[in-house]
Amino acid sequence: MADLKERQEIKVAKTVKEVRHQVKIWKKEGKSVGLVPTMGFLHAGHGSLIKRAVAENDVVIVSDFVNPTQFGPNEDLESYPRDFEVDRKFCQELGAAMIFNPEPSEMYDNPKTYVNIEGLSDGLCGAKRPIHFKGVCTVVSKLFNITGAGRAYFGEKDAQQLAIIRKMVKDLNFDVEVVGCPIVREADGLAMSSRNTYLSGDERKAALCLSKSIAKGKEVIHKGMSTKQLISTMSQVIQGEPLAKIDYLEVVDGEMLKPVEIIHDPVLVAMAVYIGKTRLIDNFSWNPEEPEV
Ligand code: PAF
């Protein structure tokens, strides 16, 4: 089935109408539809989501849309990297059936309705990016409605986003299975991100302090440990790098994202670190009942 998918020319949809028309045909044919929401400038991390979606669904739609509502006023909406033609070929090679690349005006026509989530969006990345998750929840809800996908694939690198989308799907009874996929790393450990392209040569080297701090955290974490101790040990690794500045480094429960003081149950250890002007995120999850990491 994968070979056949690879040979077919990928459909490019620019409008909601085009997507709905094609999905109607696929559904009449009894085909299952998978969705991989992205903001484009695709890398191997996105590739792992697309490959998994292609393996688990009859047809896969990749959305390629830099969503303006999730960027704050001083963020990188304008400079966010874009290369649609490269993305199109990448999706084609991996066997996706359609790439949805709408203009902002197709997605937003003077909107007055948004999807917001309480509590889970207050901390971690949400503390410094107050409108970010409202924009994410709104666009992801729209993509669910537009594509009618039965499964949707998200990376675990954006752990807060994944927890928020799972909760939103539960709260609003979306008929979609949310599939979380493991973080994909460069050979030297840096988590893949479209924003890695912002890093200069020296910053690229400095950025390794995130994955090194995670490796240290995995080494020392144990049941009954205090969060304070874990954070202090992990912070030291980052603070040893002059180009790095910690935005946050926190230990929370992986579902409701509430801060944890002593590690007894499964936790999410999440960080955002500035390397020069570029803000990078990374994380790991740890379960005391399955301590191998
Ligand atoms: O993770 C992303 O790239 C975006 O937040 C998403 C889920 C595609 C929504 O714009």
Short mmCIF file of C-alpha atoms in Angstrom, two decimals, residues 1 28 62 80 87 130 153 244 249 279:
data_model
loop_
_atom_site.label_atom_id
_atom_site.label_comp_id
_atom_site.label_asym_id
_atom_site.label_seq_id
_atom_site.Cartn_x
_atom_site.Cartn_y
_atom_site.Cartn_z
CA MET A 1 0.00 0.00 0.00
CA LYS A 28 -17.43 7.26 0.21
CA VAL A 62 -0.61 17.31 5.80
CA TYR A 80 9.08 32.09 10.34
CA ASP A 87 7.45 20.73 1.68
CA PRO A 130 -0.44 34.26 26.59
CA TYR A 153 -0.51 13.20 14.72
CA ALA A 244 22.11 30.05 26.99
CA LEU A 249 12.66 24.49 33.56
CA ARG A 279 13.90 30.23 22.10
#
